[in-house]
PDB file of C-alpha atoms in Angstrom:
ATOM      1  CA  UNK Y   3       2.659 -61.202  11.522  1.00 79.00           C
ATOM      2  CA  UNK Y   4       6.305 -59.702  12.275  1.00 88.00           C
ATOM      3  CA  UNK Y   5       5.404 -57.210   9.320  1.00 91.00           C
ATOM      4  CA  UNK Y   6       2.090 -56.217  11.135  1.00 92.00           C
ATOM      5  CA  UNK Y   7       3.824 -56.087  14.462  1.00 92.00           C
ATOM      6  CA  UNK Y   8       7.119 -53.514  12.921  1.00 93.00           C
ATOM      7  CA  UNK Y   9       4.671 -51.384  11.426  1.00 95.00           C
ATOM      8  CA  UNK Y  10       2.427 -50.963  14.159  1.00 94.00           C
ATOM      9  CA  UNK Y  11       5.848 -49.996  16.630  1.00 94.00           C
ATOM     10  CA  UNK Y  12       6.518 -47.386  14.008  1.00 96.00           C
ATOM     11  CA  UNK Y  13       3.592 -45.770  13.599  1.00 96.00           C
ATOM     12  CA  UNK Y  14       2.996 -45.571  17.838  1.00 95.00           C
ATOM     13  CA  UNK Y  15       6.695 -44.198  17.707  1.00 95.00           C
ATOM     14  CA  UNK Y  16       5.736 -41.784  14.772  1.00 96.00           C
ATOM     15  CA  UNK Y  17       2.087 -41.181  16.219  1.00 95.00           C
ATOM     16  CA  UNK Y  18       3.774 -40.301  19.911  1.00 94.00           C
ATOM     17  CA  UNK Y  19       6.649 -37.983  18.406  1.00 95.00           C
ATOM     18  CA  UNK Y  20       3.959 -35.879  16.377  1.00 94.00           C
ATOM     19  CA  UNK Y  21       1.837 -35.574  19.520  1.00 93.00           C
ATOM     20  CA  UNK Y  22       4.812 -34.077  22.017  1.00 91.00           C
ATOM     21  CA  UNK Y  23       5.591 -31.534  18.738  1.00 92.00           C
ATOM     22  CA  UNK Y  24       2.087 -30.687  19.018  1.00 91.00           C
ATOM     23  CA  UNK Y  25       2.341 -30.065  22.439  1.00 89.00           C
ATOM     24  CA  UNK Y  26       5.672 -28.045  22.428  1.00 89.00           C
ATOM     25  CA  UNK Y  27       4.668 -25.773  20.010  1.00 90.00           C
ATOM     26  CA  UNK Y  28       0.621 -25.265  19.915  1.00 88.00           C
ATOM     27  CA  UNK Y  29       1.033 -22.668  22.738  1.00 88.00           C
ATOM     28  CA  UNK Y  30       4.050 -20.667  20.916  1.00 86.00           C
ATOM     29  CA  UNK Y  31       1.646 -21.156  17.043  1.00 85.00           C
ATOM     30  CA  UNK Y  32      -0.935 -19.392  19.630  1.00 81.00           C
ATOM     31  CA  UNK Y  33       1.054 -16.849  20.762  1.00 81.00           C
ATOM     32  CA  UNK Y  34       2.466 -15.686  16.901  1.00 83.00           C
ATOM     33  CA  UNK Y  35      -0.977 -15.379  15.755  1.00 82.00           C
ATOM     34  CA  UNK Y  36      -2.384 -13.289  18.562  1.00 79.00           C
ATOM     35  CA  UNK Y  37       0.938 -11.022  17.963  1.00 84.00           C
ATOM     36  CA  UNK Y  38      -0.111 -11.330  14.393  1.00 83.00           C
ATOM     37  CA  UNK Y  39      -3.607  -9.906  15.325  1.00 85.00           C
ATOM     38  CA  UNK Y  40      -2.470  -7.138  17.602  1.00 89.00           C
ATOM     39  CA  UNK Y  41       0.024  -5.946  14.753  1.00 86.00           C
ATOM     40  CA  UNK Y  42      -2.691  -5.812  12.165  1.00 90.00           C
ATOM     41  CA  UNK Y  43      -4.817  -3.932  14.583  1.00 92.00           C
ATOM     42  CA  UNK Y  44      -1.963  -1.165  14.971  1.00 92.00           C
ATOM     43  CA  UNK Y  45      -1.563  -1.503  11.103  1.00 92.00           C
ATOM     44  CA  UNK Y  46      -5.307  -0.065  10.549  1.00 95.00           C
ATOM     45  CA  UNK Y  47      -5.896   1.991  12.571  1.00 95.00           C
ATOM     46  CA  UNK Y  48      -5.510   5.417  11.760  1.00 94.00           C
ATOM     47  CA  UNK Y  49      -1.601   7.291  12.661  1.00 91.00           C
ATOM     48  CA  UNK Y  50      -3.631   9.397  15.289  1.00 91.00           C
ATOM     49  CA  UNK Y  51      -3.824   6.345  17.658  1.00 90.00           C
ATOM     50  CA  UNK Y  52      -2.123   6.754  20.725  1.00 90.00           C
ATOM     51  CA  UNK Y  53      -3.730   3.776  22.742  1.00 90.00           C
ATOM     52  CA  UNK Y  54      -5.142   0.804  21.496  1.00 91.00           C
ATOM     53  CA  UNK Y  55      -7.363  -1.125  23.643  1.00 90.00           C
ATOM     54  CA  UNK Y  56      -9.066  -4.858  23.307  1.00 89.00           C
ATOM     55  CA  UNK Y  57     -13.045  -4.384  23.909  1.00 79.00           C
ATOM     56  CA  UNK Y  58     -15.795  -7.154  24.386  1.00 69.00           C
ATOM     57  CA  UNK Y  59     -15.624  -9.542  21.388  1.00 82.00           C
ATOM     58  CA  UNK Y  60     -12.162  -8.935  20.404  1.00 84.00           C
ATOM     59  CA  UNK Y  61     -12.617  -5.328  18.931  1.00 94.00           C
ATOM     60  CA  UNK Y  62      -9.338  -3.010  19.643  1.00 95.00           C
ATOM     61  CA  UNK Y  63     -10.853   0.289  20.116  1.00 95.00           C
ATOM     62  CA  UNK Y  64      -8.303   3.067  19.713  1.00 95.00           C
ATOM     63  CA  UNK Y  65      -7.840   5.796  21.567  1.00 94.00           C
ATOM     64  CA  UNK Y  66      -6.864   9.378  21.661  1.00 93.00           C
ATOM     65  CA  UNK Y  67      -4.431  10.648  24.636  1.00 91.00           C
ATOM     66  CA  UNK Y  68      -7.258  11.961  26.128  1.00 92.00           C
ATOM     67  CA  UNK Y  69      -9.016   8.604  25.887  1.00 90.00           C
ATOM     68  CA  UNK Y  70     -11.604   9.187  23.622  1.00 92.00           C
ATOM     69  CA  UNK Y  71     -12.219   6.343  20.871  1.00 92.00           C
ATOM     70  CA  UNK Y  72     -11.073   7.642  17.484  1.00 95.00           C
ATOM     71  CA  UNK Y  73     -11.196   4.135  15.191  1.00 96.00           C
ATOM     72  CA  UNK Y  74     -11.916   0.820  15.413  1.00 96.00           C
ATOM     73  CA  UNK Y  75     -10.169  -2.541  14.537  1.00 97.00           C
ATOM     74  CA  UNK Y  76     -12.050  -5.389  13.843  1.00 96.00           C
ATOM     75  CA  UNK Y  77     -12.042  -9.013  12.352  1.00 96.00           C
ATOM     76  CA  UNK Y  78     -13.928  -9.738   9.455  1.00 95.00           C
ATOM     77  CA  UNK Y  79     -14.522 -13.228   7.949  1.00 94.00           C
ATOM     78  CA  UNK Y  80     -16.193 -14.182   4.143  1.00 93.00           C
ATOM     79  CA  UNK Y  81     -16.426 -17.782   3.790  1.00 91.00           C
ATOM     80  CA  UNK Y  82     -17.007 -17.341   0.105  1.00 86.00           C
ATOM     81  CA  UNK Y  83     -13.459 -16.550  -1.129  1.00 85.00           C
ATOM     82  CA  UNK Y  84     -12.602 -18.545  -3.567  1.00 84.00           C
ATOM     83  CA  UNK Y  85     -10.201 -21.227  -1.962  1.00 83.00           C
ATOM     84  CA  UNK Y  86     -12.097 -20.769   1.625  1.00 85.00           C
ATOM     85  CA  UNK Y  87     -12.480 -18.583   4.155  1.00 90.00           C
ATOM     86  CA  UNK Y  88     -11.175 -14.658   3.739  1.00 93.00           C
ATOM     87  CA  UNK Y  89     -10.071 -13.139   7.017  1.00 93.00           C
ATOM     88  CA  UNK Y  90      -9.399  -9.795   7.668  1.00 95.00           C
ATOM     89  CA  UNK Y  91      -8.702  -6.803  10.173  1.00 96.00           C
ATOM     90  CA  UNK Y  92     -10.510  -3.943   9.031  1.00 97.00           C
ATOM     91  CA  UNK Y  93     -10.162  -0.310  10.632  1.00 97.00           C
ATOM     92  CA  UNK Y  94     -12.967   1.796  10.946  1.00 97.00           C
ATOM     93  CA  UNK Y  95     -13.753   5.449  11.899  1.00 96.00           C
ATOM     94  CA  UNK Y  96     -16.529   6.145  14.286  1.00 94.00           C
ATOM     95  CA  UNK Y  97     -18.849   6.700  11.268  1.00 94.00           C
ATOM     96  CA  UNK Y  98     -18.151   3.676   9.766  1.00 95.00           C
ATOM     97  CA  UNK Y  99     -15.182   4.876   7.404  1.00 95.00           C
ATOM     98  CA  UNK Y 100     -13.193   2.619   5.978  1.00 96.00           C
ATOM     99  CA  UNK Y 101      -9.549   3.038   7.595  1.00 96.00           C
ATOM    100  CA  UNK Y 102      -8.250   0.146   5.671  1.00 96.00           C
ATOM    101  CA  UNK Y 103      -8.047  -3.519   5.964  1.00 96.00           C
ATOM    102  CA  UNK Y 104      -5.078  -5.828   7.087  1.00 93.00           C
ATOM    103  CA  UNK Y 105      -5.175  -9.656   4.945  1.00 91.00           C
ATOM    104  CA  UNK Y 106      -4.771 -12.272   8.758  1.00 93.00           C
ATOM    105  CA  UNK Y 107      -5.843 -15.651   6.504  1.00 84.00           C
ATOM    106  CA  UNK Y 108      -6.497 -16.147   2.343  1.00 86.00           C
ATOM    107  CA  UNK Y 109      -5.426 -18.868   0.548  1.00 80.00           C
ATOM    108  CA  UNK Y 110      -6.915 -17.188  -2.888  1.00 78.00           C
ATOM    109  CA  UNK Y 111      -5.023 -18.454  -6.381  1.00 74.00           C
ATOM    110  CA  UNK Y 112      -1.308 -16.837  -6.526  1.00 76.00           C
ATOM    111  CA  UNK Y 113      -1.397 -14.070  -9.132  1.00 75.00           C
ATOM    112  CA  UNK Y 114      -5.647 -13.246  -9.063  1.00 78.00           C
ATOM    113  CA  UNK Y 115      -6.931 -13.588  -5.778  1.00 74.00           C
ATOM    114  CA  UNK Y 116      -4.277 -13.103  -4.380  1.00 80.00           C
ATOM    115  CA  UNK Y 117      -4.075  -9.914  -5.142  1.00 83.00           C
ATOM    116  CA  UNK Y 118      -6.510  -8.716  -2.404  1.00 89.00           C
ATOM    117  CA  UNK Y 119      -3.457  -7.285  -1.141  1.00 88.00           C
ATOM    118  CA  UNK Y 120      -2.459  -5.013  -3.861  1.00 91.00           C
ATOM    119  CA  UNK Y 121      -2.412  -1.414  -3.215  1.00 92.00           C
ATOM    120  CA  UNK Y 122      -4.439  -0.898  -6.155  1.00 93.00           C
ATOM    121  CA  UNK Y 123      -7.575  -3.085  -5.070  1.00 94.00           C
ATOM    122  CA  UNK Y 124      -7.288  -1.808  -1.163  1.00 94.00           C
ATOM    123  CA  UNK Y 125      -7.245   1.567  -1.757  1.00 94.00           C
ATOM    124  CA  UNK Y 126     -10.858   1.373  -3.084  1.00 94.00           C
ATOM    125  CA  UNK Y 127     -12.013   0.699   0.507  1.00 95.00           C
ATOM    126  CA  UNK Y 128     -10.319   3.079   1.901  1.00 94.00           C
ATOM    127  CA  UNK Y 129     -12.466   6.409   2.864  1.00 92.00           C
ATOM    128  CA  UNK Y 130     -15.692   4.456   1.746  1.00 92.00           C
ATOM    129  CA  UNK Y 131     -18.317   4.633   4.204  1.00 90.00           C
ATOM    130  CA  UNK Y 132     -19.540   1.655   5.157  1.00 86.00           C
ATOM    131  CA  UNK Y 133     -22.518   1.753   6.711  1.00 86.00           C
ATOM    132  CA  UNK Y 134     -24.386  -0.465   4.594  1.00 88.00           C
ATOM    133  CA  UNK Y 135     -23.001  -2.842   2.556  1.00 93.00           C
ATOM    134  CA  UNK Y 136     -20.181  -2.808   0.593  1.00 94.00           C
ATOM    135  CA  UNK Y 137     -20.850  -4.381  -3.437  1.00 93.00           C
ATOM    136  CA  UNK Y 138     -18.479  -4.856  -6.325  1.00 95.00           C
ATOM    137  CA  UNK Y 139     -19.625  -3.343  -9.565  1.00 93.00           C
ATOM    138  CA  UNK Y 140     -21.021  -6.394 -10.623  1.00 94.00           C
ATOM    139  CA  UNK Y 141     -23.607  -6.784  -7.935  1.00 94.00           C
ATOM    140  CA  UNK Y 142     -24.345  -2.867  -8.483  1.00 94.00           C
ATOM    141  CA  UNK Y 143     -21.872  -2.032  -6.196  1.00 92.00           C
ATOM    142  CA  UNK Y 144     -18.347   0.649  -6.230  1.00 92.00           C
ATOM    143  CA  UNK Y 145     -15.843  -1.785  -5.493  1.00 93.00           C
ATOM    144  CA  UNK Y 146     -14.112  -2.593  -9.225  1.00 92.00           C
ATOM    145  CA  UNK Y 147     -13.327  -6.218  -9.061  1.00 91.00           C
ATOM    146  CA  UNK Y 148      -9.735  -7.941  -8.665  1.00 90.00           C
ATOM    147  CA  UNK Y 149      -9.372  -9.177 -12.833  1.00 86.00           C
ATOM    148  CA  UNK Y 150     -10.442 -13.097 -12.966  1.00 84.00           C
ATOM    149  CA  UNK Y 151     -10.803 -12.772  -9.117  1.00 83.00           C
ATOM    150  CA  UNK Y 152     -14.210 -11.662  -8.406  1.00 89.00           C
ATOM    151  CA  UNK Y 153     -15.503 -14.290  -6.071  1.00 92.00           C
ATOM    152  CA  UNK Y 154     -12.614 -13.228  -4.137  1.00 92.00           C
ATOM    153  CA  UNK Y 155     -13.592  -9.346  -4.500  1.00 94.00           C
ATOM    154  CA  UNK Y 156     -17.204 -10.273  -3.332  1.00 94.00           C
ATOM    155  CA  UNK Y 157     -15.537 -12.100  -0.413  1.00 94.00           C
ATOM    156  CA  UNK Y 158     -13.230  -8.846   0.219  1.00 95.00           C
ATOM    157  CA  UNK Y 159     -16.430  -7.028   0.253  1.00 96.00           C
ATOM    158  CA  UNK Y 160     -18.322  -9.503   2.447  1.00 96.00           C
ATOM    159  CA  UNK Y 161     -15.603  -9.652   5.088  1.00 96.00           C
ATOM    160  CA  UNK Y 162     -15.555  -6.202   5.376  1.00 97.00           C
ATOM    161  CA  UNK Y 163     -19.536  -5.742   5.533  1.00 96.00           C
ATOM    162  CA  UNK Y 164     -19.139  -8.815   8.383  1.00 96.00           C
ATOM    163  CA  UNK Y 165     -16.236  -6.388  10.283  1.00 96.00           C
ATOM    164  CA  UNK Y 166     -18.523  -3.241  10.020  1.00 96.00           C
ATOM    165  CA  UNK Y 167     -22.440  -5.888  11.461  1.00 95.00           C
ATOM    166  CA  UNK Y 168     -19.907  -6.821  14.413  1.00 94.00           C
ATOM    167  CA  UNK Y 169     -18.700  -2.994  15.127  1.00 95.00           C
ATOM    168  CA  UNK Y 170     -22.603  -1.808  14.658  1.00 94.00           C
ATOM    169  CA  UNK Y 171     -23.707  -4.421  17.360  1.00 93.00           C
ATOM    170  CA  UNK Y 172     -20.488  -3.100  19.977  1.00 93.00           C
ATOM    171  CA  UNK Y 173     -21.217   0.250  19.422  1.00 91.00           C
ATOM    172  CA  UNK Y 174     -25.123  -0.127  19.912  1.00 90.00           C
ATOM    173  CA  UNK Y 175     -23.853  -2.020  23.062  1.00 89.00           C
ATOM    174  CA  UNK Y 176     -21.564   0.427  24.352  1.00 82.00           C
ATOM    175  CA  UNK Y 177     -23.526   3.339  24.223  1.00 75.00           C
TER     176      UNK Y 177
END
């Protein structure tokens, strides 16, 4: 019974010193990833840019000087990737141009998927217009497949087809 009663003690003293970290720090974790989101906005969107401003549903429009939109930044998600979800920030021209994309959250295998970062995979995307759906070869598609990684390319793909539904349905909005 004194066993039962010691461990209980500890784990309320454990259990109330992980809830007050929780507490201290959720609003700073929330902070860092909506800086995180901002920078990968400015990250995509074309050099032009001179003002970059949040729309409905979280889409950073950006602007010229004289305030007209010149690109778009917007989040894409594939829940297909190979370890979960793929999340991205993709930057698009106003005819559905692919600026390029920004990687917010992968957890793909170190070394294949992970390698939806590599300068050789992204710059397929870039200049493709995506105003229907972007395929890898496989599926009959441009996109050439990361080596070993293409549920992870199809996700790439299918995050960046999700970025480009959400910017069709602002702009058709917005008009």
């Amino acid at each position: 019974l004194q066993l039962v009663v010691s461990l209980t003690v500890i784990a309320a003293i454990c259990a109330s010193i992980l809830a007050t970290v929780n507490t201290v720090t959720k609003d700073q974790i929330a902070t860092l990833k909506a800086r995180s989101v901002q920078n990968a906005a400015k990250i995509v969107l074309p050099k032009s840019v001179t003002d970059i401003e949040v729309g409905a549903d979280g889409i950073f429009v950006g602007k010229s000087k004289s305030g007209k939109a010149l690109a778009y930044a917007v989040i894409g998600v594939d829940s297909h990737g190979f370890a979960g979800d793929i999340k991205l920030m993709v930057g698009f021209l106003p005819d559905y141009t692919v600026v390029t994309y920004q990687k917010l959250e992968a957890q793909e295998t170190p070394g294949l998927g992970s390698n939806l970062t590599s300068p050789e995979f992204m710059k397929q995307f870039k200049g493709k217009i995506a105003a229907t759906d972007l395929k890898v070869t496989k599926d009959g598609g441009e996109i050439v497949a990361i080596t070993s990684a293409t549920i992870t390319s199809r996700a790439v793909c299918g995050a960046v087809n999700q970025a480009r539904q959400q910017l069709q349905k602002f702009l058709a909005q917005n008009k």
